[in-house]
Coordinates of C-alpha atoms and ligand atoms in Angstrom, one line a residue:
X1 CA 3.4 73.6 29.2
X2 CA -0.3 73.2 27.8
X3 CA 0.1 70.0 25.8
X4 CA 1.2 66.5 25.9
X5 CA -0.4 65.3 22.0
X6 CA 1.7 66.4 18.8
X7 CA -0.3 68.3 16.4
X8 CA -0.7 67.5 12.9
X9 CA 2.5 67.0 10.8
X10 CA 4.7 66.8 14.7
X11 CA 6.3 63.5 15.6
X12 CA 5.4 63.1 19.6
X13 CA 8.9 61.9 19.7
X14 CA 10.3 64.9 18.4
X15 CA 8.3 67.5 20.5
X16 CA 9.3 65.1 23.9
X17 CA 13.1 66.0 22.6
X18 CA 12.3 69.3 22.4
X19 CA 10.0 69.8 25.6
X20 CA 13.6 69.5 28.1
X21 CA 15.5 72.3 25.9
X22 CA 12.2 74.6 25.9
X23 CA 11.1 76.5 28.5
X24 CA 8.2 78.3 27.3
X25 CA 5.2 77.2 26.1
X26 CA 4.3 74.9 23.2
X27 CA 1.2 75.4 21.8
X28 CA -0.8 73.1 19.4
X29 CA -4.0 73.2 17.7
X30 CA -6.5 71.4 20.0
X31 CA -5.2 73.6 23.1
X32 CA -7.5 76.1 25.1
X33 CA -4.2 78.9 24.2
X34 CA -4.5 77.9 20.7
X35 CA -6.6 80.4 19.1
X36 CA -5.6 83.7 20.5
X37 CA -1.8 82.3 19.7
X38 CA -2.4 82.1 16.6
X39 CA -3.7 85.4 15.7
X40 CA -1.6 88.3 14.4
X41 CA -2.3 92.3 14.1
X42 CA -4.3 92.1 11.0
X43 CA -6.9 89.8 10.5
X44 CA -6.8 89.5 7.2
X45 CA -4.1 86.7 8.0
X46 CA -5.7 83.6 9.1
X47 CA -3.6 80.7 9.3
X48 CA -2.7 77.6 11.6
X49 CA 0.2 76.8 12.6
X50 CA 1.4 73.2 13.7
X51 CA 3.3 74.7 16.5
X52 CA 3.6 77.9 18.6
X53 CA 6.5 78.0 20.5
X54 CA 6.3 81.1 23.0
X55 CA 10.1 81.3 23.6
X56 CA 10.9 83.1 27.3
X57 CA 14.9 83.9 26.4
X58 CA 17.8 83.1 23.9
X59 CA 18.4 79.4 24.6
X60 CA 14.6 79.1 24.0
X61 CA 15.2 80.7 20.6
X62 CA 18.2 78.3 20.1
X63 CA 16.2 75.0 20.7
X64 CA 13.2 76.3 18.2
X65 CA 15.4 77.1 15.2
X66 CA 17.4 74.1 15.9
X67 CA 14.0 71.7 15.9
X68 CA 12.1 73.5 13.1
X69 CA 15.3 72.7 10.6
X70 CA 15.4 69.1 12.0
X71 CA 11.9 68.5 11.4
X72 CA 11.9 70.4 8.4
X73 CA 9.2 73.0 9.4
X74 CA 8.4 76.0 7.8
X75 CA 9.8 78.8 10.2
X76 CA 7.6 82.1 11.4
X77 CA 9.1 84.3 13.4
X78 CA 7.0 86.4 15.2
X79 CA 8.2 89.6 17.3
X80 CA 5.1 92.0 17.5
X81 CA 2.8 90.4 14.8
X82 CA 2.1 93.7 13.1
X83 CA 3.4 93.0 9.5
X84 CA 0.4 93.9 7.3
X85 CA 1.5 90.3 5.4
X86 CA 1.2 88.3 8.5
X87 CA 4.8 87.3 7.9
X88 CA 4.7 86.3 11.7
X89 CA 2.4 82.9 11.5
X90 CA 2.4 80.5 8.8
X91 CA 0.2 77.2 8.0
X92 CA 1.0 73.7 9.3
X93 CA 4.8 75.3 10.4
X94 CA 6.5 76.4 13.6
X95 CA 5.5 80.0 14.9
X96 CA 8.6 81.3 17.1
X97 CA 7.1 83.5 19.3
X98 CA 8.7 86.1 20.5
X99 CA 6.5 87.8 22.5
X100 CA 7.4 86.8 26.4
X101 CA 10.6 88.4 25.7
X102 CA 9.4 91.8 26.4
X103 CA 12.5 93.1 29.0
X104 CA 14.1 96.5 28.3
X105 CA 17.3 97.5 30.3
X106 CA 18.5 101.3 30.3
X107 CA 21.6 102.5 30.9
X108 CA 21.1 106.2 31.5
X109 CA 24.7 107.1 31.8
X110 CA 25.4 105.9 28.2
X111 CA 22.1 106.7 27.3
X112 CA 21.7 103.3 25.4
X113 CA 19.0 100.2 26.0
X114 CA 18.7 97.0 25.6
X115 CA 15.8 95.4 24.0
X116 CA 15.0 92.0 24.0
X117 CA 13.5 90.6 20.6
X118 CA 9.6 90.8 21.5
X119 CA 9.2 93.9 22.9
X120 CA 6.9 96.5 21.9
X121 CA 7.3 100.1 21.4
X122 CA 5.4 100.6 24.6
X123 CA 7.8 98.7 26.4
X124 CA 10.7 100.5 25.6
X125 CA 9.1 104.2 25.8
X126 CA 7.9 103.4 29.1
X127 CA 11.1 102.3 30.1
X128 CA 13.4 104.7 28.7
X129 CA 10.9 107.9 29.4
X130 CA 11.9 107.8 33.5
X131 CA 15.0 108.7 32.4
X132 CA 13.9 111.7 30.2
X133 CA 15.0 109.8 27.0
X134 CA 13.3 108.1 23.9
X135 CA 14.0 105.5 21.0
X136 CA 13.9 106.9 17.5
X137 CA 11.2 104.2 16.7
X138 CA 7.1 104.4 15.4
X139 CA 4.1 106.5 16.1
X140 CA 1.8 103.2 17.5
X141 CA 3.0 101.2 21.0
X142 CA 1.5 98.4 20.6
X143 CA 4.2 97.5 17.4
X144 CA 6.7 95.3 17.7
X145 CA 10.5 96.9 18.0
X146 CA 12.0 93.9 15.9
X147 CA 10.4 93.3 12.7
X148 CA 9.9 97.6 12.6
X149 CA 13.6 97.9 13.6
X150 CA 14.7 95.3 10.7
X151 CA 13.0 96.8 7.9
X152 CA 14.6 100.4 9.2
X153 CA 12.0 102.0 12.0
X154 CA 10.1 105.5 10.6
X155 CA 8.4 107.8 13.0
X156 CA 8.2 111.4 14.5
X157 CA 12.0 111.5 15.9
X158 CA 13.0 110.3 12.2
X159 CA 14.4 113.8 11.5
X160 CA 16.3 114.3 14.3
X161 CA 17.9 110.9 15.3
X162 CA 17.4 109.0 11.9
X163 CA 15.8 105.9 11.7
X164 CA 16.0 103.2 14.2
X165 CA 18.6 101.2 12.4
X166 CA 20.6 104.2 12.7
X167 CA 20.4 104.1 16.6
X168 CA 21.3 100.2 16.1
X169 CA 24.5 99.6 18.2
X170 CA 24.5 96.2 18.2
X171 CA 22.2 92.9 18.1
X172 CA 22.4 89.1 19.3
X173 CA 20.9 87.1 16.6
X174 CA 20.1 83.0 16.4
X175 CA 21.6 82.3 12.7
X176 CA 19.8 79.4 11.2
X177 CA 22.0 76.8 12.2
X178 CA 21.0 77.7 15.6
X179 CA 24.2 79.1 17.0
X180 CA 24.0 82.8 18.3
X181 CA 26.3 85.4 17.1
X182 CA 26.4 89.3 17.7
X183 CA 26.2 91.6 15.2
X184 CA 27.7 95.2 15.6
X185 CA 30.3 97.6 13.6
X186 CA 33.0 95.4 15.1
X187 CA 32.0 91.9 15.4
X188 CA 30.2 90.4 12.2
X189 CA 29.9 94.2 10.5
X190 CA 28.8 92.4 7.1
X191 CA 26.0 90.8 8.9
X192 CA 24.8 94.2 11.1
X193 CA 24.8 96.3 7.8
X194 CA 22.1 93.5 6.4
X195 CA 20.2 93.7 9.7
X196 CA 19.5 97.3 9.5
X197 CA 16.6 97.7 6.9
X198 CA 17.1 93.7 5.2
X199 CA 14.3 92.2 7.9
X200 CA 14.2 89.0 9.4
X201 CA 16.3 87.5 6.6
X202 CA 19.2 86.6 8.6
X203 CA 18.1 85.0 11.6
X204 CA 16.1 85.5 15.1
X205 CA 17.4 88.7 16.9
X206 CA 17.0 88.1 20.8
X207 CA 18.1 91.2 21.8
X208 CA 18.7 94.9 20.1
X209 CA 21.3 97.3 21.7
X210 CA 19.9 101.1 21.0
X211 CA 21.0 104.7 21.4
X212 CA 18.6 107.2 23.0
X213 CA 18.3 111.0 22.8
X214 CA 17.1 113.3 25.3
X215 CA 13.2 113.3 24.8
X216 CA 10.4 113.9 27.2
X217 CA 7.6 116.7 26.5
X218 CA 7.8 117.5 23.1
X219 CA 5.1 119.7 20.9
X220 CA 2.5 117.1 19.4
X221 CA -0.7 117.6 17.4
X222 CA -2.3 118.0 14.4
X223 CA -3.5 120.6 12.1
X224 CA -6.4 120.0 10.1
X225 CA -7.5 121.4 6.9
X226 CA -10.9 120.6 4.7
X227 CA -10.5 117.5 1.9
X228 CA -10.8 120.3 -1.4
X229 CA -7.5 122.8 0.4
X230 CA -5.1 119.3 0.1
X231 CA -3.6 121.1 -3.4
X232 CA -2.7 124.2 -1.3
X233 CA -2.0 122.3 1.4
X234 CA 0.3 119.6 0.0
X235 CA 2.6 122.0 -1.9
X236 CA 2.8 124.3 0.6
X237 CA 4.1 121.2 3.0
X238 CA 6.8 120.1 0.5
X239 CA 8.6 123.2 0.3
X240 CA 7.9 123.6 4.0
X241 CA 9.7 120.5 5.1
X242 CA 12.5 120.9 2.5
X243 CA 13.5 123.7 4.7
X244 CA 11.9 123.0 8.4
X245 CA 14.7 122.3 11.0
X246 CA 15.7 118.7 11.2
X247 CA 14.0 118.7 15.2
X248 CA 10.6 119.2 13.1
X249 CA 8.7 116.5 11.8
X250 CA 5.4 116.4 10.6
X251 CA 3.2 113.5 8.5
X252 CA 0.7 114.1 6.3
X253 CA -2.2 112.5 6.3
X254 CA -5.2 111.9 4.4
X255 CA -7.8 110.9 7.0
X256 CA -11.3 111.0 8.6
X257 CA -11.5 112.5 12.3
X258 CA -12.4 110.1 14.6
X259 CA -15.5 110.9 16.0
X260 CA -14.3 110.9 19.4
X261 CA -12.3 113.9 21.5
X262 CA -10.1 115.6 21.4
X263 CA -11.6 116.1 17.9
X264 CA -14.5 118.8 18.0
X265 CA -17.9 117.8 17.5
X266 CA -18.4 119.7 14.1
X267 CA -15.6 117.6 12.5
X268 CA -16.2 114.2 13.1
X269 CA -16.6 111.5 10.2
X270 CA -15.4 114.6 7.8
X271 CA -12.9 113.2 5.1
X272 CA -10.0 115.7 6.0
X273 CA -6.3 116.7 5.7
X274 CA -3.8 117.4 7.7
X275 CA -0.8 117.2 9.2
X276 CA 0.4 115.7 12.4
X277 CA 3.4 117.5 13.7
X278 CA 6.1 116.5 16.6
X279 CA 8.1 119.1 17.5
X280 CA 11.1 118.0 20.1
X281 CA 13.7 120.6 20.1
X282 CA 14.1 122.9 23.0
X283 CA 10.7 123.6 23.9
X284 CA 11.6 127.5 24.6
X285 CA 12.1 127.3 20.6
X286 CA 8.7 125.6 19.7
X287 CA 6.4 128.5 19.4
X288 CA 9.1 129.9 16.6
X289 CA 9.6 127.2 14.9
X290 CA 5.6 126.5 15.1
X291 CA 4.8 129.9 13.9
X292 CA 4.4 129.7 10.4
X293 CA 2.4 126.0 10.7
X294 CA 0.3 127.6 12.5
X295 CA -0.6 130.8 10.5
X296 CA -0.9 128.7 7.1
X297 CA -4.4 128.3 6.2
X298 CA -5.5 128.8 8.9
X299 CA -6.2 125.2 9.2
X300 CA -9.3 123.8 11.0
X301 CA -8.4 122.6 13.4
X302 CA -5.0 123.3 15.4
X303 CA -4.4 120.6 18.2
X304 CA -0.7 121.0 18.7
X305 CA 0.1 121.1 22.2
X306 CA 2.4 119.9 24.6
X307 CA 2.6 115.8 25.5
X308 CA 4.9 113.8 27.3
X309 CA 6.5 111.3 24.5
X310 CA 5.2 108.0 26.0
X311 CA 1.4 110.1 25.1
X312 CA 2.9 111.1 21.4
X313 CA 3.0 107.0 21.1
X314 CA 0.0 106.0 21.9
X315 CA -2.5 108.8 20.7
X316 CA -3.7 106.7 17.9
X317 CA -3.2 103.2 19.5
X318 CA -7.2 103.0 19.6
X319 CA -7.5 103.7 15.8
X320 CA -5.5 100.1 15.5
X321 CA -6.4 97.6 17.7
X322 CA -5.2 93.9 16.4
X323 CA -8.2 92.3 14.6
X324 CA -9.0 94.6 11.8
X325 CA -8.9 93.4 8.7
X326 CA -6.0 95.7 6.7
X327 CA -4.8 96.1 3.0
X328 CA -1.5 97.9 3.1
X329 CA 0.5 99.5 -0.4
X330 CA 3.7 101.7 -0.2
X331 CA 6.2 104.1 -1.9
X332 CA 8.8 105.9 -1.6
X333 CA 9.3 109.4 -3.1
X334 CA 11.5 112.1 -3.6
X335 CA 9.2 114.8 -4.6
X336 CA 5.1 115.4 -4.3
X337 CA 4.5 116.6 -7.8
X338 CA 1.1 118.5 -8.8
X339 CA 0.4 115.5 -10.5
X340 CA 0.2 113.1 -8.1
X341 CA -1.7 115.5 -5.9
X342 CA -4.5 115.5 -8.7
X343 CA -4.7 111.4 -8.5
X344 CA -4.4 111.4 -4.1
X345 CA -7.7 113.9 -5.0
X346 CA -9.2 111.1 -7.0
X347 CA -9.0 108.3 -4.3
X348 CA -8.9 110.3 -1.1
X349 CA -12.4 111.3 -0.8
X350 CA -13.5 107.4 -0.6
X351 CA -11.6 106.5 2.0
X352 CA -13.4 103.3 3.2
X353 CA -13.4 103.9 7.1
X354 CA -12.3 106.0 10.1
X355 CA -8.9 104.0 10.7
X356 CA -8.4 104.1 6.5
X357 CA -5.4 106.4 5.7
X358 CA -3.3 107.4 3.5
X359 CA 0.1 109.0 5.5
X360 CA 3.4 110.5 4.3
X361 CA 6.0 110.0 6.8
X362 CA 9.2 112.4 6.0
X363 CA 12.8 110.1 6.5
X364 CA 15.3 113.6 5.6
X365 CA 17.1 114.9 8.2
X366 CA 19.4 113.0 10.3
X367 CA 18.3 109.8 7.9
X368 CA 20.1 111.7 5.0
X369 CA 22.9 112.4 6.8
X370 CA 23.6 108.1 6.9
X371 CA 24.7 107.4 3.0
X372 CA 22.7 104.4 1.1
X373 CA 26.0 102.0 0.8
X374 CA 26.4 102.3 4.4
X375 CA 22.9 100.1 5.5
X376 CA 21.1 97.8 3.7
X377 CA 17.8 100.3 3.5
X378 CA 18.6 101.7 0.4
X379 CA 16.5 104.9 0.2
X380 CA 18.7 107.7 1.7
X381 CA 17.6 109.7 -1.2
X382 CA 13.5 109.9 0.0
X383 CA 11.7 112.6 1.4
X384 CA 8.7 110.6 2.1
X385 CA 7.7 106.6 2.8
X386 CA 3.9 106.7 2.0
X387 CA 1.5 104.6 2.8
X388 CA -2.4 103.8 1.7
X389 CA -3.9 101.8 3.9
X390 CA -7.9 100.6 4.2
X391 CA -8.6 99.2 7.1
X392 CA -12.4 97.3 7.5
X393 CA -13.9 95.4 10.5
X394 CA -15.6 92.4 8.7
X395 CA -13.3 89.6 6.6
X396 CA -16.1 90.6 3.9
X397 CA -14.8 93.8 3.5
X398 CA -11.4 92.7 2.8
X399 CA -12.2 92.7 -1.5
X400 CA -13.3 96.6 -1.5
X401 CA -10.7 97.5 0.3
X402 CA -8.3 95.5 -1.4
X403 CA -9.3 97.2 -4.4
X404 CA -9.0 100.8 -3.2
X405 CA -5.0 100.1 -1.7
X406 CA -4.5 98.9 -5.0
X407 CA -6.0 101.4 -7.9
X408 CA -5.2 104.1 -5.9
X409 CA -1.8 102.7 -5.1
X410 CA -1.3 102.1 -9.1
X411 CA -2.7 105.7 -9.6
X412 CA 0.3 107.5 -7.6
X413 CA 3.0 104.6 -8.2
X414 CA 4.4 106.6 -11.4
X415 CA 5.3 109.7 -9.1
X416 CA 7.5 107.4 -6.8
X417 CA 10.6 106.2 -7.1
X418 CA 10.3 103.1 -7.6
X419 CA 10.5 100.5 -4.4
X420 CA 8.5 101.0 -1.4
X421 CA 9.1 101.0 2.7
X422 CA 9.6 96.7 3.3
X423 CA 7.2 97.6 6.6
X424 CA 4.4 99.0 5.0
X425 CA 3.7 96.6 1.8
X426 CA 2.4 93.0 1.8
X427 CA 3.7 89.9 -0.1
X428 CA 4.3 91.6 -3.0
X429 CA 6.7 89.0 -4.8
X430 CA 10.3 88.6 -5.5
X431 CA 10.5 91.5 -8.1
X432 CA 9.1 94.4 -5.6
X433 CA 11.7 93.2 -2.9
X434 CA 14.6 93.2 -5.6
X435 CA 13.2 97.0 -6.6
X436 CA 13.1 98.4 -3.2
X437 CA 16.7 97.6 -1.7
X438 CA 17.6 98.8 -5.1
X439 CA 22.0 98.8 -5.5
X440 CA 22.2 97.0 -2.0
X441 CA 20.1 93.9 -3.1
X442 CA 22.9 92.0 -4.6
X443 CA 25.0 92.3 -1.3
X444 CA 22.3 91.5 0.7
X445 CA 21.7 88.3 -1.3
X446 CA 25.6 87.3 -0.6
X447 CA 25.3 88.2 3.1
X448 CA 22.5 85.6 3.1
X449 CA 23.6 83.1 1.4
X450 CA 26.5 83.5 3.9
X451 CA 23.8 83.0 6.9
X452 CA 21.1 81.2 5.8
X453 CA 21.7 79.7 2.6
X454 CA 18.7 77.1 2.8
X455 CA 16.4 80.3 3.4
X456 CA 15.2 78.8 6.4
X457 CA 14.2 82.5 7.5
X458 CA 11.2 83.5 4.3
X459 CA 8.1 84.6 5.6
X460 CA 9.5 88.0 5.5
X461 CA 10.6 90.4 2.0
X462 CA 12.5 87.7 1.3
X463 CA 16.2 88.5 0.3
X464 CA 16.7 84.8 -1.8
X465 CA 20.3 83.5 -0.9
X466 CA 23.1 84.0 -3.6
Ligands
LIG1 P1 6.0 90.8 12.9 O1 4.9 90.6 12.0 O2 6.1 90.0 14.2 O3 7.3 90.7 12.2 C1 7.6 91.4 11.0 C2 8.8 90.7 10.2 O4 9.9 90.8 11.1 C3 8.6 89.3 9.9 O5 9.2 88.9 8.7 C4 9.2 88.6 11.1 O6 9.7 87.3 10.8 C5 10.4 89.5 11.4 N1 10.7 89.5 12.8 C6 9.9 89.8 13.9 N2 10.6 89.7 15.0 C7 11.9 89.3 14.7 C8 13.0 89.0 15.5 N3 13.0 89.1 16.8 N4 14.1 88.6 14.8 C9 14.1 88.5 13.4 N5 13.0 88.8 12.7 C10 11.9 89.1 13.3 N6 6.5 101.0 10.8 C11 7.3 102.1 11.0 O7 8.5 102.1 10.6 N7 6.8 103.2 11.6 C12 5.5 103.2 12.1 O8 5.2 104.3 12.7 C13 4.7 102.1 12.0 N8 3.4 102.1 12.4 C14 2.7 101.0 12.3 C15 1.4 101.0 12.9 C16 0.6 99.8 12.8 C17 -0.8 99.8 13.4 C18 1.1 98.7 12.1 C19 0.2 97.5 12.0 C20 2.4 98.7 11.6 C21 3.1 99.8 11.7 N9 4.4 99.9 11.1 C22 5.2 101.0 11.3 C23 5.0 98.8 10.3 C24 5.8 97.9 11.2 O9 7.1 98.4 11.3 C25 5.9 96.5 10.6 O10 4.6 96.0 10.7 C26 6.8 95.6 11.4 O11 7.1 94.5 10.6 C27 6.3 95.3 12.7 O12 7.2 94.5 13.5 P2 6.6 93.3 14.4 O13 7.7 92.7 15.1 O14 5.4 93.8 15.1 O15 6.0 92.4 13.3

């Protein structure tokens, strides 16, 4: 416990009640913990909270919710930080803090594991890789399995195992009046369809019960082709993935090499393309089915090789550290048509810096094979979730790159279809939340009125209650 003063806006009297019920630790501005706290992923977001409270376990989570409606606070809650809005810290509220709870259990007869409500995508590839299997989840460790989870989970095993929600068995959530409930196909099934792509709308999820797949060295790498071949490049890709087998995935990207190996020399801080493929079939199959990537171009470079998964996960980990200041946009699409290829051409060269991308990350395969009435992600029908993101060092260069996420954003946003991926655009209002769960948003709004009907849970893509 750090503190024994109430912070701006906090009764002492009300903290002292909460101090017995909390075991974690309560941070408020003033204390030596405060600042690093307070931070999130992207630095853009710079705001103070009255209260941090670092919840260690479920009753933890309990006794925050239960005190921030009392006292009337505005609720953040806060699994890995990495929402590009900074949905996970809020001014003058109550920050629940997720992030102790970082404890991953696998059962590797039932190849299932349970994740508790802070943990990071390191935490549960580490864990689950002793036992040769992996989480359907994202392509950086250091993001937080909840709030990725919620919104639906996108990454290299998308293909093959479908998104993270569609590895979701169950999940123990803290509802808003501060009572916990479970949430699986049997027990509250209304309330586990919302949770799988409708965020943290419904409540604080302590604890996530996944299936695994057999993982562990799988074919990783990228190939790399010159800025001015993207044309070629691009529509070759489409029809290539339309048919590539579902234990294929590959993103395009729009990038510049990091000048740093594996990356030759010759090629850093070029403006490139390319595509980063994940091949995690039978490995005595991957020099087939990687055949024809490898004889297109021929690209520039060809890095595929093969990596143990927990490596797959962290490759570009030192791309994004926390602290950048980002600017994030995001579609969906069906189709890459020859005339959004022209305006990516437009914008792509000025990419603003290294960690600046622009990625298109397919979600066919096995995440096709789940039907859009059955969860409340409501794009079944995509091929890609894009997103253009500029990433800068200084808060000063937050305007510029503002401006480039959003003319080039507004450039390509006619070839989409319409709504965008809930983890990969900012605070976009209530009209781009409504378009992107598209036929599921009106049951989603009943499901939460159900559950939270104040809307004690809306720094997230807020679902407004019924
Ligand atoms: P937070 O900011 O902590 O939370 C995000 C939202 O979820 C907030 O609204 C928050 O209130 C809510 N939330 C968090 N924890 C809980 C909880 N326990 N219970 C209820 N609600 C909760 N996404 C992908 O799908 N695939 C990727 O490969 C991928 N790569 C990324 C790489 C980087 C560098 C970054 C910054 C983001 C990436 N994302 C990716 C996007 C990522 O999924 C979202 O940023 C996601 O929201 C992160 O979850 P978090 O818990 O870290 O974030």
């Amino acid at each position: 416990m750090s503190t024994v003063s109430a912070g701006p806006g906090i009764h002492e009297s009300a903290l002292a009640s909460l101090r017995p019920q909390f075991r974690g630790d309560l941070i408020q501005p003033g204390d030596a913990a405060y600042e690093a706290a307070r931070q999130v992923h992207n630095a853009a977001t710079d705001r103070h909270p009255a209260l941090i409270a670092q919840a260690t376990d479920t009753a933890d989570v309990m006794a925050a919710v239960r005190f921030g409606r009392e006292q009337g606070l505005t609720i953040a809650v806060r699994g890995g930080g990495h929402h590009g809005a900074g949905f996970g810290t809020v001014d003058d509220g109550l920050v629940i803090d997720l992030g102790a709870m970082r404890g991953v259990r696998v059962d590797p007869a039932a190849k299932t594991a349970r994740v508790e409500g802070g943990a990071r995508l390191s935490d549960v590839d580490h864990a689950t890789h002793a036992f040769g299997l992996a989480l359907a989840a994202g392509v950086i460790s250091t993001t937080g399995v909840a709030g990725l989870t919620l919104g639906a989970g996108v990454g290299h095993l998308t293909r093959h195992f479908g998104l993270t929600i569609d590895n979701l068995l169950e999940a123990d959530i803290v509802l808003a009046s501060g009572e916990l409930v479970r949430a699986s196909a049997e027990e509250n099934a209304d309330l586990f369809w919302a949770l799988r792509g409708g965020g943290g709308n419904f409540g604080v999820v302590t604890s996530f019960l996944f299936r695994l797949h057999p993982v562990s060295t799988v074919m990783f790498g990228p190939t790399l082709y010159e800025l001015d071949k993207a044309p070629e490049v691009l529509r070759w890709y489409r029809e290539f993935m339309a048919q590539a087998p579902d234990d294929l995935s590959g993103f395009f990207a729009f990038l510049v090499v990091p000048p740093v190996p594996p990356f030759p020399e010759a090629l850093h801080l070029r403006k490139m393309c390319g595509i980063v493929w994940c091949y995690s079939g039978p490995q005595e199959k991957a020099e087939a089915v990687l055949a024809p990537v490898r004889s297109f171009g021929p690209p520039a470079l060809d890095g595929i090789g093969p990596a143990p998964f927990p490596a797959v996960q962290t490759a570009f980990d030192g791309l994004y550290p926390a602290g950048q200041y980002m600017s994030w946009r995001s579609d969906m699409l069906d189709d890459i048509p020859d005339a959004a290829i022209e305006q990516h051409l437009r914008f792509a060269p000025d990419l603003p810096s290294v960690p600046s991308t622009v990625h298109f990350y397919p979600i066919d395969g096995a995440a096709h094979r789940v039907g859009t009435p059955d969860t409340a992600f409501s794009y079944r029908d995509a091929r890609w979730a894009m997103t253009i993101v500029g990433v800068g060092r200084e808060r000063s260069d937050l305007p510029a790159l503002r401006a480039w996420t959003k003319t080039y954003w507004e450039a390509v946003h006619p070839y989409g279809m319409g709504g965008g991926y809930v983890n990969f655009f900012g605070d976009e209002g209530q009209d781009r939340v409504r378009q992107t769960y598209r036929d599921n948003y009106d049951r989603l709004t009943r499901i939460k009125a159900h559950y939270d009907p104040d809307n004690l849970f809306h720094l997230n893509q807020n679902i407004r209650p019924a």
